[in-house]
Tab-separated table of C-alpha atoms and ligand atoms in Angstrom:
chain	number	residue	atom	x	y	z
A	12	UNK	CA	9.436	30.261	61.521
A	13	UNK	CA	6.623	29.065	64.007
A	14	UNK	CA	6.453	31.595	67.006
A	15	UNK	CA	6.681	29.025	69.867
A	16	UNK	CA	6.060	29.322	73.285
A	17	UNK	CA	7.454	27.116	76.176
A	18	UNK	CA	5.139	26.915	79.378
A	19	UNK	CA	6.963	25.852	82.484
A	20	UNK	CA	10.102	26.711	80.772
A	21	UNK	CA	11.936	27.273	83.949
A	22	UNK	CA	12.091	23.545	85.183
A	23	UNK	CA	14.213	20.447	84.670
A	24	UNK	CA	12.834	19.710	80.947
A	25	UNK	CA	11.909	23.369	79.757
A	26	UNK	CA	15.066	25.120	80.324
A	27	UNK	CA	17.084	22.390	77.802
A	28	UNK	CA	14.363	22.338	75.154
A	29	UNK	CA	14.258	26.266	75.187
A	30	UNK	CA	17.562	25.932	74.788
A	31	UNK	CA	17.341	23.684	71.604
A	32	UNK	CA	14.241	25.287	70.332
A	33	UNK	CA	16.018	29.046	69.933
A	34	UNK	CA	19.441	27.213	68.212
A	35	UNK	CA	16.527	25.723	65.720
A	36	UNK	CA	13.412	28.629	65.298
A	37	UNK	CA	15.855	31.799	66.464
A	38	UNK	CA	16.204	33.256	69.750
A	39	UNK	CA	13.223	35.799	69.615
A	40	UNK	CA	11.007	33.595	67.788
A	41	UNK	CA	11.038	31.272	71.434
A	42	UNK	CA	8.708	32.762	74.277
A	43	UNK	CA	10.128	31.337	77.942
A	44	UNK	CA	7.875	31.496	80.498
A	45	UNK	CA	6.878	30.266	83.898
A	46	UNK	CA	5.069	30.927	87.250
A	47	UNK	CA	8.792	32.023	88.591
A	48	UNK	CA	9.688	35.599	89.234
A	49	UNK	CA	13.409	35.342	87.836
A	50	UNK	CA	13.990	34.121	84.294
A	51	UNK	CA	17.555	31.356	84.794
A	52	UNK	CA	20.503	32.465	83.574
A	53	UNK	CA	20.504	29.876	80.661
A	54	UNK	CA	17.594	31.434	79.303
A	55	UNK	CA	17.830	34.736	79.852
A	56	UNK	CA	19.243	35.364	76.141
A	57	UNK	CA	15.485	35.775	74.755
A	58	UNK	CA	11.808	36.455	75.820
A	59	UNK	CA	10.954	35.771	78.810
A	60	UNK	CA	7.421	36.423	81.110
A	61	UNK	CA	6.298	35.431	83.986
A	62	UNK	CA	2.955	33.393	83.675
A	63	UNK	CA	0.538	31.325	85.943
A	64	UNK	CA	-0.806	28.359	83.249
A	65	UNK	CA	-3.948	28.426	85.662
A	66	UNK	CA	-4.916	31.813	84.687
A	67	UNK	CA	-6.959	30.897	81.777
A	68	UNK	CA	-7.407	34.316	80.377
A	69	UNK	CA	-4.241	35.927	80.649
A	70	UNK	CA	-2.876	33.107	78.717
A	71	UNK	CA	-5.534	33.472	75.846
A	72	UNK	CA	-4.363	36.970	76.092
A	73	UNK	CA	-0.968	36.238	75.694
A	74	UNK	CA	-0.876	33.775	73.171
A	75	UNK	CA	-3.419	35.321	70.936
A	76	UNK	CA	-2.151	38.623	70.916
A	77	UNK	CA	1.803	37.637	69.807
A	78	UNK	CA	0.445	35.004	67.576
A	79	UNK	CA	1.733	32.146	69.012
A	80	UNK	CA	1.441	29.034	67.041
A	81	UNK	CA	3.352	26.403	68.811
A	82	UNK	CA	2.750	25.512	72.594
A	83	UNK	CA	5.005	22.853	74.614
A	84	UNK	CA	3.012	22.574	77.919
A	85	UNK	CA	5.663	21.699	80.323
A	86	UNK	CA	4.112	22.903	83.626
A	87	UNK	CA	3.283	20.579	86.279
A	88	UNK	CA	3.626	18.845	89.526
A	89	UNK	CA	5.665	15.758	89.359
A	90	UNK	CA	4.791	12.444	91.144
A	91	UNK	CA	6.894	12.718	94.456
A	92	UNK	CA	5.105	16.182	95.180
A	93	UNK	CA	1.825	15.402	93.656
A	94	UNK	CA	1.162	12.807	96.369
A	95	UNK	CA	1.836	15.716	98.770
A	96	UNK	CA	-1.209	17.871	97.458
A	97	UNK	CA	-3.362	15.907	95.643
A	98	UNK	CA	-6.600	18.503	94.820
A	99	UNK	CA	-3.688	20.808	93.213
A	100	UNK	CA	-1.822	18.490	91.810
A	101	UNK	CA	-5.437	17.746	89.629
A	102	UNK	CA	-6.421	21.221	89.002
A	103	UNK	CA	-2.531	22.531	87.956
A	104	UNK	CA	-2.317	18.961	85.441
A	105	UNK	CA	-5.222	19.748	83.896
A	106	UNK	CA	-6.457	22.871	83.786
A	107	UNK	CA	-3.573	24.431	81.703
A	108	UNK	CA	-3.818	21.715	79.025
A	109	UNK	CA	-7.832	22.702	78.499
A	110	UNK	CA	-7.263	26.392	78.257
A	111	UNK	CA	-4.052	25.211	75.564
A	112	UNK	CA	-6.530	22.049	73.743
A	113	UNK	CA	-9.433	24.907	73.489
A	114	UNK	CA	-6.572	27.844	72.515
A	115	UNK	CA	-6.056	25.094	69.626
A	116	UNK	CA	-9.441	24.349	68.445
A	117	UNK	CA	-10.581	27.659	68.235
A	118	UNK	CA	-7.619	27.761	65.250
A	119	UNK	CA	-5.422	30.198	67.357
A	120	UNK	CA	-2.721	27.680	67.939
A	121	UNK	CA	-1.464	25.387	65.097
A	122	UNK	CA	0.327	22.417	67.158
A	123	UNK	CA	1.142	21.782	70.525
A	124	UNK	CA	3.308	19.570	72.604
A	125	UNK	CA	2.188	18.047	75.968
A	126	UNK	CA	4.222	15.644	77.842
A	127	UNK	CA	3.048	12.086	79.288
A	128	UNK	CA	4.564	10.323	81.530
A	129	UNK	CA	5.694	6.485	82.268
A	130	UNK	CA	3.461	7.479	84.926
A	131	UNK	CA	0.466	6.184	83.087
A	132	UNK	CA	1.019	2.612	83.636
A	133	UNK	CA	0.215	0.759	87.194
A	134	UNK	CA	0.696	-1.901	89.350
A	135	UNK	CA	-1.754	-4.047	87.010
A	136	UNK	CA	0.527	-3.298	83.553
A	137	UNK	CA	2.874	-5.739	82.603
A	138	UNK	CA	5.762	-4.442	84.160
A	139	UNK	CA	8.659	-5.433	81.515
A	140	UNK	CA	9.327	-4.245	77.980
A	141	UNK	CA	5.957	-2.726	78.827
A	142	UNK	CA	3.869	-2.191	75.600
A	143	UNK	CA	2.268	0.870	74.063
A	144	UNK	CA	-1.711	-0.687	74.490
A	145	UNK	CA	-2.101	-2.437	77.810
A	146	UNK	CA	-3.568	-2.083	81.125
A	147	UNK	CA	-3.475	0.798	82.210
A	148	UNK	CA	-4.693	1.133	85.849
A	149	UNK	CA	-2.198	3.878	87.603
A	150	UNK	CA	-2.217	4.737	90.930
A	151	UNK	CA	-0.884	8.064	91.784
A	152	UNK	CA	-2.727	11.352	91.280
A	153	UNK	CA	0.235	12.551	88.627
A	154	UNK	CA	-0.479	9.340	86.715
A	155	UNK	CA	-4.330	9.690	86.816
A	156	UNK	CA	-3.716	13.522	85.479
A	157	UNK	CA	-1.841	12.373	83.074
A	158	UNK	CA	-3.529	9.040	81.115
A	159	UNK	CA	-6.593	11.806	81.834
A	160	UNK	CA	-4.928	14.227	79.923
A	161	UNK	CA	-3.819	11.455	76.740
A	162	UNK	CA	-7.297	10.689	76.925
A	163	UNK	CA	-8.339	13.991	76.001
A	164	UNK	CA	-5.336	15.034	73.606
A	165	UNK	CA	-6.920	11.809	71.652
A	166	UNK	CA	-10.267	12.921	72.180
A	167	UNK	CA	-9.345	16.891	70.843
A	168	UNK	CA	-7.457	15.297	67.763
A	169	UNK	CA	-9.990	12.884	66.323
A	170	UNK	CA	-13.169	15.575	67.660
A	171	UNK	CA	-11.518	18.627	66.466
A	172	UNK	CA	-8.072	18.127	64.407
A	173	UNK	CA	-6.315	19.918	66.888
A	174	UNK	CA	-2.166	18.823	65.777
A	175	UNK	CA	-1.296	17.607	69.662
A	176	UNK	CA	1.726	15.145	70.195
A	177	UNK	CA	2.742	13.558	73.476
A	178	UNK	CA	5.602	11.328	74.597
A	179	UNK	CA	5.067	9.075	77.701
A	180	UNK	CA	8.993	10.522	79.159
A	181	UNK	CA	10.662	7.843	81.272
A	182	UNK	CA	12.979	9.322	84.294
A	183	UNK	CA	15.242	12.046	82.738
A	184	UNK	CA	18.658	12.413	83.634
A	185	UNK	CA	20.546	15.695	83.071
A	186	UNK	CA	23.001	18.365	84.574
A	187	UNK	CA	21.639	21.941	83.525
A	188	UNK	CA	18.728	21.997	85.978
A	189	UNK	CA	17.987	20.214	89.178
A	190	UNK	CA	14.520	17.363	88.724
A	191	UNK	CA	11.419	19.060	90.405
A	192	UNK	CA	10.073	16.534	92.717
A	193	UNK	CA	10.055	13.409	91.072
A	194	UNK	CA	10.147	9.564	91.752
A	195	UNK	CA	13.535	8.831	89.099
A	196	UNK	CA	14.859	12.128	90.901
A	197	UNK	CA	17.259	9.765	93.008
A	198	UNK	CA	18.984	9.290	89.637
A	199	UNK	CA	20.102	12.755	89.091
A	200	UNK	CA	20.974	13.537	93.038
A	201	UNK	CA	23.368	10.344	93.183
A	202	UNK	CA	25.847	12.213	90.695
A	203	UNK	CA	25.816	15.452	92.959
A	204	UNK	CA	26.949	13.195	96.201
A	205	UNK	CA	29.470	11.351	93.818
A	206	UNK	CA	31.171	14.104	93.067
A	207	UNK	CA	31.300	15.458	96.020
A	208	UNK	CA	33.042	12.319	97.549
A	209	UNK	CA	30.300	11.811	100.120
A	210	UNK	CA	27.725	8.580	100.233
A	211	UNK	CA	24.382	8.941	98.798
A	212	UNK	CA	21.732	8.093	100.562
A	213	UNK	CA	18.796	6.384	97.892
A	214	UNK	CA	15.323	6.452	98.956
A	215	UNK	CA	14.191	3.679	96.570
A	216	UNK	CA	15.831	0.016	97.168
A	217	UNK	CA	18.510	-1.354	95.500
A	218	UNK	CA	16.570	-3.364	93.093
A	219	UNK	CA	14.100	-0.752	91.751
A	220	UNK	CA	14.116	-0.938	87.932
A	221	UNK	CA	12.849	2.275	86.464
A	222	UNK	CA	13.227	3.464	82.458
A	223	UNK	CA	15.529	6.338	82.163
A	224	UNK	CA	17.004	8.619	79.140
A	225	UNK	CA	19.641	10.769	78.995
A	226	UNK	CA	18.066	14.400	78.648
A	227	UNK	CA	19.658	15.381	75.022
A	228	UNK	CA	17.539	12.470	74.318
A	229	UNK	CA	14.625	13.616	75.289
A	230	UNK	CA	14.829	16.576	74.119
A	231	UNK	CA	15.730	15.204	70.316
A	232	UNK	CA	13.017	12.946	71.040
A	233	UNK	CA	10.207	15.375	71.375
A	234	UNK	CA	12.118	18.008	68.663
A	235	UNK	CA	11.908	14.962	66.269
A	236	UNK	CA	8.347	14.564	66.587
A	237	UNK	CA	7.530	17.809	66.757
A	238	UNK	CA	9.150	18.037	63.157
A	239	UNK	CA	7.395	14.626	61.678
A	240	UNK	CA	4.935	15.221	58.924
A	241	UNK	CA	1.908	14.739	60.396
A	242	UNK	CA	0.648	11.485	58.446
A	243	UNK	CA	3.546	9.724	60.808
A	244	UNK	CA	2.488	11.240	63.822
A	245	UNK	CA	-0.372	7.657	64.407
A	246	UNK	CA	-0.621	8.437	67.957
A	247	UNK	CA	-2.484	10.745	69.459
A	248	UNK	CA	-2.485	9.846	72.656
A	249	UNK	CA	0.828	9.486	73.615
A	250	UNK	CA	4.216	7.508	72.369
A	251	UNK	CA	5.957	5.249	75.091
A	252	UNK	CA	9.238	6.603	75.075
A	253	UNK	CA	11.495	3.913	76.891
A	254	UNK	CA	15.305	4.507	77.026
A	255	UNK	CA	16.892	2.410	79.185
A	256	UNK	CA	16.421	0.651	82.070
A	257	UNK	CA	18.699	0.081	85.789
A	258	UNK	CA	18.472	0.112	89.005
A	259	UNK	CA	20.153	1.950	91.528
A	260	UNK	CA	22.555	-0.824	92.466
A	261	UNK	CA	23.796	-0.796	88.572
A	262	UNK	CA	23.860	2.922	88.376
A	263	UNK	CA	26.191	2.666	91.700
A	264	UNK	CA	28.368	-0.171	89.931
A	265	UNK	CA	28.655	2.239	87.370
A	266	UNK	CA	29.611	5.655	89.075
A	267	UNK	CA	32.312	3.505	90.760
A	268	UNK	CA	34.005	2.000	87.380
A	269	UNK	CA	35.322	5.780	87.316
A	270	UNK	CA	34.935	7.089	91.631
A	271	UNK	CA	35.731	3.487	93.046
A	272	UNK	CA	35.133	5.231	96.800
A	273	UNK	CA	31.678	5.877	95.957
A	274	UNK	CA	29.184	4.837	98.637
A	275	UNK	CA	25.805	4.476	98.408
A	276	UNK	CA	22.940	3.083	101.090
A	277	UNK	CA	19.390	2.879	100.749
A	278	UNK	CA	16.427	4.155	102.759
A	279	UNK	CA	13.047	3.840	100.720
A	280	UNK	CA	10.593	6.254	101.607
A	281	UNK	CA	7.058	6.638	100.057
A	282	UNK	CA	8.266	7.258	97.058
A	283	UNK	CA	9.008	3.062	96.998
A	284	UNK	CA	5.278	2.476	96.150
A	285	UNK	CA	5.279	4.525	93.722
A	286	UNK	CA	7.969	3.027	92.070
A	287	UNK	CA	6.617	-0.300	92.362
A	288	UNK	CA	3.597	0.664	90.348
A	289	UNK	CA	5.613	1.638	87.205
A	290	UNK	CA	6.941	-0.466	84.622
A	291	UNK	CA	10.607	-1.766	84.806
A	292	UNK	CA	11.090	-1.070	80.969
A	293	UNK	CA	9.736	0.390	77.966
A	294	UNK	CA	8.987	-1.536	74.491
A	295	UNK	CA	8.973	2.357	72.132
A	296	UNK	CA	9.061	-0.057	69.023
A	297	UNK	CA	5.673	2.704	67.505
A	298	UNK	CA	8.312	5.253	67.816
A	299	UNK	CA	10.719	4.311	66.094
A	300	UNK	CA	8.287	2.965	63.030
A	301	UNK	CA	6.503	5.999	63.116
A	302	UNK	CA	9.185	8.467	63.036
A	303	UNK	CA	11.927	6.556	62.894
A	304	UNK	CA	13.504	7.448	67.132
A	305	UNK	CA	16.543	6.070	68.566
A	306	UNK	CA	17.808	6.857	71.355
A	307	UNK	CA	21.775	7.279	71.450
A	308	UNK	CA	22.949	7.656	75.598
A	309	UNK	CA	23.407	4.297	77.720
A	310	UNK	CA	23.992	3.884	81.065
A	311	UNK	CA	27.775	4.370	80.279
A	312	UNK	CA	27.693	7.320	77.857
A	313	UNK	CA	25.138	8.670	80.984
A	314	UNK	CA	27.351	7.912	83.727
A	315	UNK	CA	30.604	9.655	81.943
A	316	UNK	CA	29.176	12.507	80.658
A	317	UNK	CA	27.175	13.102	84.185
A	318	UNK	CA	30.281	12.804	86.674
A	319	UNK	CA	31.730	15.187	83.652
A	320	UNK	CA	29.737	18.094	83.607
A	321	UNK	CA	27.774	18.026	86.891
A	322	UNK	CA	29.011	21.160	89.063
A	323	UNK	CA	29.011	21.123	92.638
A	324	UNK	CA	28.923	24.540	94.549
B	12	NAD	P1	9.805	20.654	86.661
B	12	NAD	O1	9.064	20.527	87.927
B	12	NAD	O2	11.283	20.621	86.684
B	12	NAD	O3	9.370	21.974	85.903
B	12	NAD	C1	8.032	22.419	85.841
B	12	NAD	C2	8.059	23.921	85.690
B	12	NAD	O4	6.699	24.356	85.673
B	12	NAD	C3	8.757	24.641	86.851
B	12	NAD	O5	9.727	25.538	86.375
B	12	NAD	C4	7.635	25.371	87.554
B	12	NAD	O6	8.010	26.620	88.103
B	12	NAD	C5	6.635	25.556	86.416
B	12	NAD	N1	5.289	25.773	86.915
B	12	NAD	C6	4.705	25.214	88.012
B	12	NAD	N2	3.482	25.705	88.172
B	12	NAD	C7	3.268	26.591	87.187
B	12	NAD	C8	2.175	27.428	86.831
B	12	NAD	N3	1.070	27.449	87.573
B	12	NAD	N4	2.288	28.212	85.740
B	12	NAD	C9	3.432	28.199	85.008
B	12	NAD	N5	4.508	27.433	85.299
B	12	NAD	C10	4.422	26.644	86.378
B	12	NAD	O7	9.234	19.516	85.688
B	12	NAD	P2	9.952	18.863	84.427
B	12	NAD	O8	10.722	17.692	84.910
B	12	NAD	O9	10.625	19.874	83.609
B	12	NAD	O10	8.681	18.260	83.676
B	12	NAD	C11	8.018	18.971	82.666
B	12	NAD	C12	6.867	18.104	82.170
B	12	NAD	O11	7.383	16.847	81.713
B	12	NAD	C13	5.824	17.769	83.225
B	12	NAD	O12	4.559	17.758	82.611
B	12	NAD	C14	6.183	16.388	83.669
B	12	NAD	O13	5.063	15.682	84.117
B	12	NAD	C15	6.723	15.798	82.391
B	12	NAD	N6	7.645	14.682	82.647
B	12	NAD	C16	8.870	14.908	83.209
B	12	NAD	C17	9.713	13.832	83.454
B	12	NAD	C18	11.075	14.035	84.068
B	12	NAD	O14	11.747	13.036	84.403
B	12	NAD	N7	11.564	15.260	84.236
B	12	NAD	C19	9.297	12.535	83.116
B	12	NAD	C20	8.029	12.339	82.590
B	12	NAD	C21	7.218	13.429	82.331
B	13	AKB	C1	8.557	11.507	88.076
B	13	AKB	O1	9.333	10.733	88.647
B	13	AKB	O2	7.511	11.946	88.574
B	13	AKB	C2	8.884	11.885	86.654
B	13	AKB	C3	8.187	10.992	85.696
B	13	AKB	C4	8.799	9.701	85.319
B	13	AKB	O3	7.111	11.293	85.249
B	13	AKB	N1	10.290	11.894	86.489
């Protein structure tokens, strides 16, 4: 039984793999924790402490001194609010992933998880079925952070055999926690105004193609390579991890196959550009040779099981 700790546990991602993580390791074997004061009710059945990822040595502390082996690095700003405060944006990315990369080569910590983004790709990638090697010229601070921070994962693996796996998430979709300031956010906020019978207002046009994945996906996604013997684990950068792909026109026509009132009109905002720069879909063929991942949810299963379970207050 690893002892595993979850940084940025509190957010749309860390709260479902904690989740997961205690039903597999053991509740007290699974350290939550997070810059926020108040641990979520979800999560509240095991460990939890509140911890800033930028202070270097209270981590080390931490992590050294309950023998942590296993770190999933979760904290950071998304795209949407990354724009917003650029300098931070920088420092929060990649500062925590040093102090965890170092944590590792030092032999403290035996594996870690840090997530990528789709984010990595810009307006110069080719933007359909986009492939794992390509140009890669993106053009937001979060995606800059983050083909930075592959870059160095890479670099820490073939320098210093430090076990660190990445997947490049698409937009995740899911009902236990709210998206933290995200571009694909508009995906998860349509179901709220669908269920509450009132039109949704989109701020990305109609015809914006993103990749998505349902969230149990995601999180099987990165348990499963977590798990993979490390011989199958080829990339050390990061894995494209590609889903699906729609646009919020199809997601509409979908909602209203089961709420055939549903209204939705669109008003892009800045978050349009960004968008734009990001592939339309996903080719995650290394994936699934390397360690054998398929996804299961389409834009059906995701549309159901969404209008099913999300709760309006
Ligand atoms: P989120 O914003 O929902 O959650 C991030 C969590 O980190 C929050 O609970 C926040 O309080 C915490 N945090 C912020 N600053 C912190 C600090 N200084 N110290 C400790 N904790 C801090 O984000 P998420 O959607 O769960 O994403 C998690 C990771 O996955 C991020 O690295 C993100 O870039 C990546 N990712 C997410 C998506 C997605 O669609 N959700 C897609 C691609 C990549
Ligand atoms: C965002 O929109 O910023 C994230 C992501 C795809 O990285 N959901």
């Amino acid at each position: 039984m690893p002892k595993i700790i979850v940084i940025g546990a509190c957010g749309q991602i860390g709260i479902e793999l904690v989740i997961e993580l205690r039903k597999k390791y053991g509740v007290t074997e699974v350290f939550a924790t997070d810059i926020k004061d108040e641990c979520p009710a979800l999560i509240a059945n095991g460990p939890y402490q509140k911890m800033d990822i930028i202070d270097r040595e209270d981590i080390r502390e931490f992590i050294i001194s309950n023998s942590i082996q296993e770190v999933y690095l979760l904290a950071a700003l998304l795209s949407a609010t990354a724009e917003r405060k650029p300098d931070f944006a920088w420092k929060l990315n990649m500062e925590g992933l040093f102090t965890i990369l170092d944590l590792a080569k030092e032999g403290y910590v035996k594996k870690i998880f840090w997530p990528s983004s789709i984010a990595v790709f810009g307006p110069t990638t080719p933007l359909d079925n986009t492939p794992q090697y390509t140009v890669m010229e993106p053009s937001t601070v979060y995606g800059i952070s983050k083909q930075a921070g592959e870059r160095w994962c890479e670099y820490y693996f073939n320098r210093f055999n430090v076990d660190v796996r990445s997947l490049r998430y698409p937009g995740l979709i899911s009902y236990k926690s709210l998206p933290g300031g995200g571009t694909t956010d508009y995906a998860v906020d349509i179901f709220y105004k669908a269920k509450e019978g009132v039109p949704f207002t989109c701020f990305l046009s109609e015809n914006t193609a993103l990749p998505m994945m349902f969230m149990d996906d995601a999180i099987k996604a990165t348990i499963d390579l977590m798990a993979a013997p490390t011989e199958k684990v080829k990339i050390r950068s990061s894995y494209n991890l590609g889903g699906i792909s729609f646009t919020p026109k199809e997601l509409a026509e979908e909602i209203r196959k089961e709420l055939p009132n549903f209204n939705i009109n669109y008003e892009p905002d800045f978050r349009q550009a960004i968008a734009d720069s990001w592939p339309n879909s996903i080719d995650e063929t290394h994936a699934q040779n390397d360690w054998n991942w398929k996804h299961t949810f389409d834009l059906k299963a995701i549309v159901k099981t969404m209008l099913d379970k999300v709760k309006i207050s």
